[in-house]
Amino acid sequence: TANGIINIRKWPVLGMYEPDAIASYHVNGDTYLVTANEGDTRDYLPGFTEETRVGALSLDATAFASQGYPDVTTATGLRNNDNLGRLTVTNVNGAKELDADTDFERLYVPGGRSFSIRRADGTLVYDSGDELEQRTKVLVPTLFNSNGTAATFDTRSDNKGPEPESVAIGNVSGKTYAFIGLERTGGVMVYDISKPTSPKFATYINTAPTDLGPEGLFFIKKNDSPNGKHLLVVSHEVSNTVTIFEIVRDPQDEDGEDSEDDDGE
């Protein structure tokens, strides 16, 4: 953000997917994988820490100039804290990719701040890009890239953002939905993924600050449910709470039939 105003823009940064959760489903006999791309870095004690800030790196001026960022200083350039200086990146990848010196030509952040859909062979067919942040910017602006409270607004923008942590898949009224838990911002994003190459946003539920840190999601089919309704169970590691949501079908889909074959695995 800039002066408390959410300011999403493009930067010369690459994301490493590093999913924390994977679920599968089937469409027309083909298997697809849905990943929640949270990301994580490694620490081997004593002696090795992968995580660092852009401001602590030496950047290759030529490489970044070719991307439209000729100034790589801490004073006014990319390494300034108002730009990318505080962004958490890996120190394992990015140097010696274009030449032999130790300057970083590329910047890689842990995670993609997104969810992806892949074929069973790993081929990427969809990635949500910055959509999760674009949605939270509008739907819960006071919680944007926070730890689930307004007091921590924007404190996670420099470190994995909303952190898509968990995923569950369920079939409701003939459509297949992905439920994506956002560990930091909180809440669950819901997408219709019946067409793997073009998911559609359905809704977003956020019960913060009562529930913080959604860690595990579990979809219960109505045939297995105690009340005969589809349910989504969400466990929260920060608030130590469990929340159960009843999945209400869209009135426009009243004629849809649930398919046992397309439920997530």
Short mmCIF file of C-alpha atoms in Angstrom, two decimals:
data_model
loop_
_atom_site.label_atom_id
_atom_site.label_comp_id
_atom_site.label_asym_id
_atom_site.label_seq_id
_atom_site.Cartn_x
_atom_site.Cartn_y
_atom_site.Cartn_z
CA THR A 1 0.00 0.00 0.00
CA ALA A 2 0.94 3.67 -0.30
CA ASN A 3 -0.06 5.92 2.61
CA GLY A 4 -2.70 3.44 3.68
CA ILE A 5 -4.19 3.13 0.19
CA ILE A 6 -4.16 -0.29 -1.47
CA ASN A 7 -1.97 0.00 -4.56
CA ILE A 8 -1.70 -3.23 -6.55
CA ARG A 9 0.74 -2.89 -9.45
CA LYS A 10 3.16 -4.90 -11.55
CA TRP A 11 6.73 -5.54 -10.39
CA PRO A 12 9.63 -7.58 -11.85
CA VAL A 13 9.04 -10.51 -9.51
CA LEU A 14 8.47 -14.21 -10.14
CA GLY A 15 6.52 -16.54 -7.85
CA MET A 16 7.38 -20.11 -6.89
CA TYR A 17 4.09 -22.02 -6.57
CA GLU A 18 5.09 -24.27 -3.65
CA PRO A 19 1.55 -25.47 -2.84
CA ASP A 20 0.68 -26.28 0.74
CA ALA A 21 -2.41 -28.27 -0.24
CA ILE A 22 -3.51 -30.28 -3.29
CA ALA A 23 -6.90 -31.79 -4.13
CA SER A 24 -8.08 -33.66 -7.22
CA TYR A 25 -11.29 -33.96 -9.19
CA HIS A 26 -12.52 -35.37 -12.49
CA VAL A 27 -14.07 -33.79 -15.58
CA ASN A 28 -15.14 -35.97 -18.51
CA GLY A 29 -12.85 -38.75 -17.34
CA ASP A 30 -9.78 -36.52 -16.97
CA THR A 31 -8.12 -35.88 -13.61
CA TYR A 32 -7.28 -32.33 -12.53
CA LEU A 33 -5.31 -31.07 -9.54
CA VAL A 34 -6.16 -27.92 -7.60
CA THR A 35 -3.29 -26.39 -5.62
CA ALA A 36 -3.28 -23.67 -2.95
CA ASN A 37 0.01 -21.89 -3.63
CA GLU A 38 1.04 -20.64 -0.20
CA GLY A 39 4.83 -21.00 -0.49
CA ASP A 40 7.44 -21.56 2.19
CA THR A 41 11.15 -21.04 2.77
CA ARG A 42 13.75 -23.30 4.36
CA ASP A 43 15.88 -22.88 7.46
CA TYR A 44 18.65 -25.31 8.36
CA LEU A 45 20.03 -24.45 11.75
CA PRO A 46 22.72 -23.56 12.33
CA GLY A 47 23.97 -21.79 9.26
CA PHE A 48 21.34 -21.51 6.52
CA THR A 49 18.31 -19.28 6.05
CA GLU A 50 16.71 -19.05 2.62
CA GLU A 51 14.54 -16.03 3.34
CA THR A 52 15.85 -12.51 2.76
CA ARG A 53 14.63 -9.04 1.79
CA VAL A 54 15.18 -7.42 -1.58
CA GLY A 55 16.83 -4.47 0.15
CA ALA A 56 19.60 -6.76 1.37
CA LEU A 57 20.47 -8.04 -2.11
CA SER A 58 22.78 -6.71 -4.79
CA LEU A 59 20.69 -6.41 -7.96
CA ASP A 60 21.98 -6.57 -11.52
CA ALA A 61 21.29 -3.11 -12.96
CA THR A 62 21.44 -4.29 -16.58
CA ALA A 63 19.01 -7.15 -16.05
CA PHE A 64 16.42 -4.98 -14.32
CA ALA A 65 16.91 -2.08 -16.74
CA SER A 66 15.83 -4.46 -19.52
CA GLN A 67 12.58 -4.93 -17.59
CA GLY A 68 12.02 -1.19 -17.26
CA TYR A 69 13.61 -0.65 -13.84
CA PRO A 70 17.05 0.93 -14.35
CA ASP A 71 17.37 2.18 -10.74
CA VAL A 72 18.23 -0.65 -8.32
CA THR A 73 19.41 1.53 -5.43
CA THR A 74 17.99 1.67 -1.92
CA ALA A 75 17.67 5.46 -2.17
CA THR A 76 15.00 5.73 -4.87
CA GLY A 77 15.07 2.46 -6.82
CA LEU A 78 13.78 -1.08 -6.49
CA ARG A 79 15.62 -1.70 -3.23
CA ASN A 80 13.93 1.23 -1.52
CA ASN A 81 11.43 0.15 1.14
CA ASP A 82 8.65 2.07 -0.60
CA ASN A 83 9.18 -0.18 -3.62
CA LEU A 84 10.50 -3.75 -3.20
CA GLY A 85 13.00 -3.23 -0.39
CA ARG A 86 10.98 -5.12 2.23
CA LEU A 87 9.70 -7.87 -0.06
CA THR A 88 10.62 -11.35 1.17
CA VAL A 89 12.39 -13.40 -1.51
CA THR A 90 14.58 -16.47 -1.75
CA ASN A 91 18.36 -16.11 -1.82
CA VAL A 92 18.74 -19.53 -3.49
CA ASN A 93 17.44 -18.63 -6.95
CA GLY A 94 17.94 -15.49 -9.00
CA ALA A 95 21.72 -14.99 -9.08
CA LYS A 96 24.03 -16.35 -11.79
CA GLU A 97 21.08 -16.99 -14.11
CA LEU A 98 22.25 -14.61 -16.84
CA ASP A 99 25.94 -14.15 -16.02
CA ALA A 100 28.63 -15.42 -13.66
CA ASP A 101 28.60 -12.67 -11.02
CA THR A 102 26.66 -12.86 -7.76
CA ASP A 103 24.24 -10.01 -8.49
CA PHE A 104 20.60 -11.05 -8.62
CA GLU A 105 19.12 -10.83 -12.11
CA ARG A 106 15.72 -12.17 -11.07
CA LEU A 107 13.65 -12.06 -7.89
CA TYR A 108 11.65 -15.09 -6.72
CA VAL A 109 9.07 -14.94 -3.95
CA PRO A 110 7.81 -18.02 -2.07
CA GLY A 111 4.30 -18.92 -3.20
CA GLY A 112 2.11 -17.61 -5.96
CA ARG A 113 -0.55 -15.85 -3.83
CA SER A 114 -2.91 -17.86 -6.03
CA PHE A 115 -4.58 -21.18 -6.68
CA SER A 116 -3.85 -23.24 -9.78
CA ILE A 117 -5.43 -26.05 -11.75
CA ARG A 118 -3.27 -28.61 -13.50
CA ARG A 119 -3.78 -31.76 -15.48
CA ALA A 120 -2.65 -34.97 -13.82
CA ASP A 121 0.63 -34.77 -15.77
CA GLY A 122 1.37 -31.36 -14.23
CA THR A 123 0.39 -29.21 -17.22
CA LEU A 124 -0.89 -25.85 -15.97
CA VAL A 125 -4.35 -25.00 -17.33
CA TYR A 126 -5.25 -22.13 -14.97
CA ASP A 127 -3.73 -19.83 -12.36
CA SER A 128 -5.65 -17.15 -10.50
CA GLY A 129 -2.75 -14.68 -10.54
CA ASP A 130 -3.49 -11.68 -8.34
CA GLU A 131 -7.25 -12.31 -8.25
CA LEU A 132 -7.35 -13.34 -4.57
CA GLU A 133 -5.83 -10.00 -3.59
CA GLN A 134 -8.01 -8.11 -6.05
CA ARG A 135 -11.08 -9.75 -4.48
CA THR A 136 -10.09 -9.07 -0.87
CA LYS A 137 -9.22 -5.50 -1.81
CA VAL A 138 -12.89 -4.96 -2.68
CA LEU A 139 -14.67 -7.35 -0.32
CA VAL A 140 -12.69 -6.86 2.91
CA PRO A 141 -10.52 -3.77 2.33
CA THR A 142 -9.71 -3.27 6.02
CA LEU A 143 -8.30 -6.81 6.16
CA PHE A 144 -6.23 -6.58 2.97
CA ASN A 145 -3.06 -8.66 3.34
CA SER A 146 -3.50 -8.68 7.11
CA ASN A 147 -3.34 -11.30 9.84
CA GLY A 148 -7.13 -11.26 10.00
CA THR A 149 -7.56 -8.02 11.95
CA ALA A 150 -7.84 -4.40 10.87
CA ALA A 151 -4.92 -3.54 13.14
CA THR A 152 -2.64 -5.70 10.97
CA PHE A 153 -3.83 -4.22 7.64
CA ASP A 154 -1.18 -4.61 4.90
CA THR A 155 1.42 -6.21 7.17
CA ARG A 156 1.61 -9.27 4.89
CA SER A 157 1.96 -7.51 1.53
CA ASP A 158 5.72 -7.94 1.71
CA ASN A 159 5.49 -11.62 2.67
CA LYS A 160 3.18 -14.02 0.78
CA GLY A 161 0.09 -11.82 0.99
CA PRO A 162 -3.16 -13.65 1.84
CA GLU A 163 -1.39 -17.04 1.88
CA PRO A 164 -3.76 -19.50 0.18
CA GLU A 165 -3.20 -22.41 2.54
CA SER A 166 -5.82 -25.11 2.07
CA VAL A 167 -8.22 -26.48 -0.52
CA ALA A 168 -11.30 -28.70 -0.56
CA ILE A 169 -13.46 -29.71 -3.51
CA GLY A 170 -17.16 -30.54 -3.58
CA ASN A 171 -19.99 -31.01 -6.05
CA VAL A 172 -23.14 -28.97 -5.47
CA SER A 173 -26.12 -28.88 -7.82
CA GLY A 174 -24.15 -30.43 -10.64
CA LYS A 175 -21.26 -27.97 -10.37
CA THR A 176 -17.81 -28.58 -8.91
CA TYR A 177 -16.51 -26.00 -6.46
CA ALA A 178 -13.07 -25.31 -5.02
CA PHE A 179 -12.93 -23.89 -1.51
CA ILE A 180 -9.66 -22.03 -0.89
CA GLY A 181 -8.67 -21.09 2.68
CA LEU A 182 -6.65 -17.88 3.11
CA GLU A 183 -4.46 -18.38 6.16
CA ARG A 184 -3.51 -14.75 6.75
CA THR A 185 -6.37 -12.59 5.48
CA GLY A 186 -8.76 -15.25 6.69
CA GLY A 187 -11.90 -16.70 5.20
CA VAL A 188 -12.63 -19.02 2.31
CA MET A 189 -12.76 -18.17 -1.39
CA VAL A 190 -15.21 -20.26 -3.42
CA TYR A 191 -14.85 -20.85 -7.16
CA ASP A 192 -16.88 -22.85 -9.65
CA ILE A 193 -14.20 -25.02 -11.29
CA SER A 194 -16.51 -27.13 -13.45
CA LYS A 195 -14.55 -25.83 -16.45
CA PRO A 196 -10.91 -26.25 -15.34
CA THR A 197 -9.56 -23.66 -17.78
CA SER A 198 -11.99 -20.92 -16.75
CA PRO A 199 -13.06 -21.01 -13.08
CA LYS A 200 -15.70 -18.53 -11.96
CA PHE A 201 -15.76 -16.70 -8.65
CA ALA A 202 -18.77 -17.74 -6.55
CA THR A 203 -18.41 -16.13 -3.12
CA TYR A 204 -16.07 -15.25 -0.27
CA ILE A 205 -16.80 -15.90 3.40
CA ASN A 206 -14.70 -14.30 6.15
CA THR A 207 -15.64 -14.69 9.82
CA ALA A 208 -12.61 -12.86 11.25
CA PRO A 209 -11.79 -11.85 13.92
CA THR A 210 -13.82 -14.65 15.53
CA ASP A 211 -12.05 -17.20 13.34
CA LEU A 212 -8.39 -16.66 12.45
CA GLY A 213 -5.94 -18.70 10.41
CA PRO A 214 -7.98 -21.24 8.39
CA GLU A 215 -5.73 -24.29 8.18
CA GLY A 216 -7.88 -27.28 7.25
CA LEU A 217 -10.98 -27.55 5.04
CA PHE A 218 -13.25 -30.58 4.72
CA PHE A 219 -16.28 -30.88 2.44
CA ILE A 220 -19.08 -33.17 3.64
CA LYS A 221 -21.49 -34.42 0.98
CA LYS A 222 -25.17 -34.14 1.85
CA ASN A 223 -25.50 -37.95 1.80
CA ASP A 224 -22.94 -38.10 4.62
CA SER A 225 -24.14 -34.98 6.44
CA PRO A 226 -26.06 -35.10 9.75
CA ASN A 227 -28.57 -32.52 8.48
CA GLY A 228 -28.84 -33.73 4.89
CA LYS A 229 -27.09 -30.60 3.56
CA HIS A 230 -23.69 -30.09 2.00
CA LEU A 231 -21.30 -28.77 4.67
CA LEU A 232 -17.86 -27.19 4.73
CA VAL A 233 -15.85 -27.66 7.93
CA VAL A 234 -13.05 -25.15 8.54
CA SER A 235 -10.47 -25.50 11.32
CA HIS A 236 -8.58 -22.38 12.42
CA GLU A 237 -5.12 -22.72 13.93
CA VAL A 238 -4.82 -19.19 15.36
CA SER A 239 -8.22 -18.81 17.02
CA ASN A 240 -8.45 -22.53 17.88
CA THR A 241 -11.96 -22.64 16.46
CA VAL A 242 -13.90 -24.90 14.11
CA THR A 243 -16.60 -23.42 11.90
CA ILE A 244 -19.21 -25.33 9.90
CA PHE A 245 -20.85 -23.70 6.90
CA GLU A 246 -23.96 -25.03 5.17
CA ILE A 247 -23.56 -24.86 1.41
CA VAL A 248 -26.70 -23.29 -0.05
CA ARG A 249 -27.36 -23.98 -3.69
CA ASP A 250 -27.79 -21.13 -6.13
CA PRO A 251 -31.53 -20.71 -6.95
CA GLN A 252 -30.59 -20.66 -10.63
CA ASP A 253 -29.23 -24.20 -10.23
CA GLU A 254 -32.27 -25.77 -8.59
CA ASP A 255 -32.52 -28.39 -11.34
CA GLY A 256 -28.89 -29.40 -11.03
CA GLU A 257 -28.07 -32.85 -9.70
CA ASP A 258 -25.13 -33.67 -7.49
CA SER A 259 -22.55 -35.94 -9.07
CA GLU A 260 -20.68 -38.36 -6.86
CA ASP A 261 -17.99 -38.76 -9.54
CA ASP A 262 -16.84 -35.14 -9.43
CA ASP A 263 -16.35 -34.84 -5.68
CA GLY A 264 -12.80 -33.98 -4.67
CA GLU A 265 -10.40 -36.59 -3.45
#
